[in-house]
Amino acid sequence: VRKKGRNLVSDPISNKGLAFPLSERDRLSVRGLVPPRILSIQEQERVIMDEYTRGWAARAEQEPEDEIIKSGVSPDNIRKWKVLQSVQDRNETLFYRILMDNFQDMAPIIYTPTVGWACSHFSQLYRRPRGMYFSHGDRGEMASMVYNWESDEVDAVVITDGSRILGLGDLGLGGLGISIGKLDLYVAAGGFHPRRVLPVVL
């Protein structure tokens, strides 16, 4: 593999998702760009197949007592969130154009309240890295890890420790969804450049 860092994890042929062992994460400059948990390809396959066979929007309909669903997040909100994430994965210019043109309608989809559902299901929804992950095992390494981020010019950093997310409690790594959603708002409404923002979870 000749690619490293974001180029590697953005390449669908070379990317292994969470299956990179620790030694490869350091050697290939992806430490911090992917969540610290290591999942084999088989484990990642089970996550995808669970979504394939059951679907999260359908699951939301089956869980009317879920606190997030009770708060007003509908299966249609979840569907819209997934559509927007799919667009952002393949064309950020289009994503931000759509968001800016439909800001009032889409802000509750990409942020509160729908982002609470996304955070609580983050491990099942993870497809592509969007931010940096610093775990307890990264103590003493954070200064070197930030060089794995593709841009050395960052105007805004939103950091979460994953606790107290929207009254849902400690969502750990899933809290990164809050940092991502907030920065999407900063880009669309505040004029920040999408390459100059950095979502972080500690």
Short mmCIF file of C-alpha atoms in Angstrom, two decimals:
data_model
loop_
_atom_site.label_atom_id
_atom_site.label_comp_id
_atom_site.label_asym_id
_atom_site.label_seq_id
_atom_site.Cartn_x
_atom_site.Cartn_y
_atom_site.Cartn_z
CA VAL A 1 0.00 0.00 0.00
CA ARG A 2 1.50 3.31 -1.08
CA LYS A 3 -1.19 5.57 0.35
CA LYS A 4 -1.24 6.90 3.89
CA GLY A 5 -3.51 8.84 6.20
CA ARG A 6 -6.76 10.26 4.82
CA ASN A 7 -5.83 9.20 1.29
CA LEU A 8 -5.76 5.60 2.48
CA VAL A 9 -8.98 5.59 4.51
CA SER A 10 -10.79 7.40 1.68
CA ASP A 11 -9.71 4.82 -0.90
CA PRO A 12 -12.36 2.08 -1.07
CA ILE A 13 -9.88 -0.44 -2.49
CA SER A 14 -7.21 -0.06 0.21
CA ASN A 15 -9.31 0.90 3.21
CA LYS A 16 -9.96 -1.82 5.81
CA GLY A 17 -12.19 0.30 8.02
CA LEU A 18 -11.62 -0.75 11.62
CA ALA A 19 -9.59 -3.84 10.70
CA PHE A 20 -6.23 -2.03 10.66
CA PRO A 21 -4.07 -3.52 13.46
CA LEU A 22 -2.29 -1.04 15.75
CA SER A 23 1.06 -1.53 14.04
CA GLU A 24 -0.45 -0.62 10.65
CA ARG A 25 -2.32 2.36 12.12
CA ASP A 26 0.97 3.94 13.14
CA ARG A 27 2.91 2.92 10.03
CA LEU A 28 0.17 4.08 7.65
CA SER A 29 -0.63 7.31 9.57
CA VAL A 30 -4.26 6.40 10.26
CA ARG A 31 -4.06 6.35 14.06
CA GLY A 32 -6.68 8.77 15.31
CA LEU A 33 -8.40 8.92 11.92
CA VAL A 34 -10.35 5.75 12.65
CA PRO A 35 -11.96 4.80 15.96
CA PRO A 36 -9.55 3.04 18.33
CA ARG A 37 -11.55 -0.19 18.40
CA ILE A 38 -10.33 -2.94 16.09
CA LEU A 39 -13.00 -4.97 14.31
CA SER A 40 -12.18 -7.77 11.93
CA ILE A 41 -13.67 -7.74 8.45
CA GLN A 42 -16.07 -10.47 9.62
CA GLU A 43 -17.25 -8.33 12.56
CA GLN A 44 -17.72 -5.34 10.25
CA GLU A 45 -19.68 -7.57 7.89
CA ARG A 46 -22.07 -8.49 10.73
CA VAL A 47 -22.77 -4.78 11.40
CA ILE A 48 -23.58 -4.16 7.72
CA MET A 49 -25.70 -7.30 7.44
CA ASP A 50 -27.67 -6.29 10.52
CA GLU A 51 -28.54 -3.02 8.81
CA TYR A 52 -29.17 -4.79 5.51
CA THR A 53 -31.65 -7.26 6.97
CA ARG A 54 -33.38 -5.04 9.56
CA GLY A 55 -32.66 -1.40 8.68
CA TRP A 56 -32.38 1.32 11.31
CA ALA A 57 -35.41 3.32 10.21
CA ALA A 58 -37.51 0.14 10.47
CA ARG A 59 -35.99 -0.56 13.87
CA ALA A 60 -36.94 2.95 15.02
CA GLU A 61 -40.57 2.17 14.11
CA GLN A 62 -40.34 -0.98 16.21
CA GLU A 63 -38.95 0.90 19.23
CA PRO A 64 -41.62 3.53 20.02
CA GLU A 65 -40.54 3.60 23.69
CA ASP A 66 -36.98 4.59 22.81
CA GLU A 67 -36.23 7.98 24.46
CA ILE A 68 -34.97 9.51 21.22
CA ILE A 69 -38.01 8.42 19.23
CA LYS A 70 -40.21 9.79 22.04
CA SER A 71 -38.42 13.14 21.72
CA GLY A 72 -39.77 13.59 18.21
CA VAL A 73 -37.25 11.94 15.92
CA SER A 74 -39.27 10.06 13.33
CA PRO A 75 -38.16 7.24 11.03
CA ASP A 76 -38.46 9.81 8.23
CA ASN A 77 -35.92 12.07 10.01
CA ILE A 78 -33.58 9.11 10.22
CA ARG A 79 -34.04 8.34 6.53
CA LYS A 80 -33.29 11.98 5.65
CA TRP A 81 -30.19 11.97 7.88
CA LYS A 82 -28.88 8.88 6.09
CA VAL A 83 -29.56 10.42 2.66
CA LEU A 84 -27.61 13.55 3.61
CA GLN A 85 -24.73 11.51 5.04
CA SER A 86 -24.57 9.53 1.82
CA VAL A 87 -24.34 12.76 -0.19
CA GLN A 88 -21.64 14.11 2.14
CA ASP A 89 -19.65 10.88 1.72
CA ARG A 90 -19.44 11.29 -2.03
CA ASN A 91 -19.74 15.04 -2.73
CA GLU A 92 -19.26 17.59 0.07
CA THR A 93 -19.73 20.54 -2.28
CA LEU A 94 -23.21 19.29 -3.17
CA PHE A 95 -23.94 18.45 0.48
CA TYR A 96 -23.20 22.00 1.68
CA ARG A 97 -25.05 23.56 -1.25
CA ILE A 98 -28.16 21.53 -0.38
CA LEU A 99 -27.76 22.35 3.31
CA MET A 100 -27.34 26.08 2.70
CA ASP A 101 -30.34 26.20 0.34
CA ASN A 102 -32.57 24.27 2.79
CA PHE A 103 -31.02 25.26 6.11
CA GLN A 104 -34.19 25.68 8.19
CA ASP A 105 -35.58 22.31 7.13
CA MET A 106 -32.31 20.41 7.36
CA ALA A 107 -30.70 21.84 10.51
CA PRO A 108 -32.88 19.60 12.75
CA ILE A 109 -31.87 16.62 10.60
CA ILE A 110 -28.11 17.11 10.74
CA TYR A 111 -28.13 18.36 14.33
CA THR A 112 -30.61 18.36 17.20
CA PRO A 113 -32.77 16.32 17.58
CA THR A 114 -31.86 13.73 14.90
CA VAL A 115 -28.14 13.78 15.73
CA GLY A 116 -29.02 12.26 19.11
CA TRP A 117 -30.33 9.17 17.36
CA ALA A 118 -27.21 9.09 15.12
CA CYS A 119 -24.93 9.34 18.18
CA SER A 120 -26.73 6.54 20.00
CA HIS A 121 -26.35 4.31 16.91
CA PHE A 122 -22.92 5.57 15.87
CA SER A 123 -21.18 2.19 15.99
CA GLN A 124 -23.72 0.69 13.59
CA LEU A 125 -23.67 3.73 11.27
CA TYR A 126 -19.89 4.18 11.03
CA ARG A 127 -18.83 4.06 7.38
CA ARG A 128 -16.15 6.62 6.84
CA PRO A 129 -13.92 8.59 9.19
CA ARG A 130 -14.95 12.21 9.83
CA GLY A 131 -12.80 13.59 12.59
CA MET A 132 -10.17 12.45 15.04
CA TYR A 133 -10.44 9.93 17.84
CA PHE A 134 -8.17 10.19 20.87
CA SER A 135 -8.48 7.30 23.30
CA HIS A 136 -6.94 6.56 26.68
CA GLY A 137 -4.35 4.45 24.84
CA ASP A 138 -3.21 7.55 22.92
CA ARG A 139 -1.89 9.39 25.98
CA GLY A 140 1.44 10.96 25.15
CA GLU A 141 0.85 10.42 21.41
CA MET A 142 -1.72 13.12 20.64
CA ALA A 143 0.82 15.71 19.49
CA SER A 144 2.16 13.32 16.86
CA MET A 145 -1.29 12.01 15.91
CA VAL A 146 -2.63 15.43 14.88
CA TYR A 147 -0.21 15.29 11.93
CA ASN A 148 -2.35 12.45 10.55
CA TRP A 149 -5.11 15.01 9.92
CA GLU A 150 -4.98 16.12 6.29
CA SER A 151 -5.05 19.87 6.93
CA ASP A 152 -2.53 21.82 8.96
CA GLU A 153 -4.76 24.90 8.81
CA VAL A 154 -7.74 24.47 11.11
CA ASP A 155 -9.98 27.38 12.10
CA ALA A 156 -12.49 25.55 14.30
CA VAL A 157 -12.24 22.46 16.48
CA VAL A 158 -15.29 21.03 18.24
CA ILE A 159 -14.36 18.58 20.98
CA THR A 160 -16.57 16.22 22.94
CA ASP A 161 -15.79 13.62 25.54
CA GLY A 162 -19.02 11.85 24.61
CA SER A 163 -20.67 12.39 28.00
CA ARG A 164 -24.03 14.05 28.62
CA ILE A 165 -25.00 14.00 24.94
CA LEU A 166 -28.35 15.79 24.58
CA GLY A 167 -29.53 14.36 27.89
CA LEU A 168 -28.97 10.82 26.61
CA GLY A 169 -26.05 10.14 28.94
CA ASP A 170 -22.53 9.02 28.14
CA LEU A 171 -22.40 7.84 24.52
CA GLY A 172 -18.61 7.60 24.43
CA LEU A 173 -17.24 7.46 20.91
CA GLY A 174 -20.71 8.05 19.49
CA GLY A 175 -20.52 11.59 20.81
CA LEU A 176 -18.39 12.48 17.79
CA GLY A 177 -21.68 12.88 15.91
CA ILE A 178 -22.28 16.05 17.98
CA SER A 179 -18.94 17.55 16.89
CA ILE A 180 -19.58 16.60 13.26
CA GLY A 181 -23.12 17.99 13.21
CA LYS A 182 -22.11 21.22 14.93
CA LEU A 183 -19.29 21.81 12.45
CA ASP A 184 -21.63 21.09 9.53
CA LEU A 185 -23.76 23.95 10.87
CA TYR A 186 -20.67 26.18 11.21
CA VAL A 187 -19.78 25.53 7.58
CA ALA A 188 -23.30 26.01 6.19
CA ALA A 189 -24.36 28.96 8.34
CA GLY A 190 -21.08 30.46 9.54
CA GLY A 191 -19.00 30.35 6.39
CA PHE A 192 -16.20 28.12 7.68
CA HIS A 193 -14.33 26.18 4.99
CA PRO A 194 -15.07 22.44 5.28
CA ARG A 195 -11.36 21.58 5.04
CA ARG A 196 -10.54 23.91 7.95
CA VAL A 197 -12.69 22.34 10.65
CA LEU A 198 -11.89 19.39 12.90
CA PRO A 199 -14.38 17.30 14.89
CA VAL A 200 -12.74 15.49 17.84
CA VAL A 201 -13.80 12.96 20.44
CA LEU A 202 -11.69 12.29 23.52
#
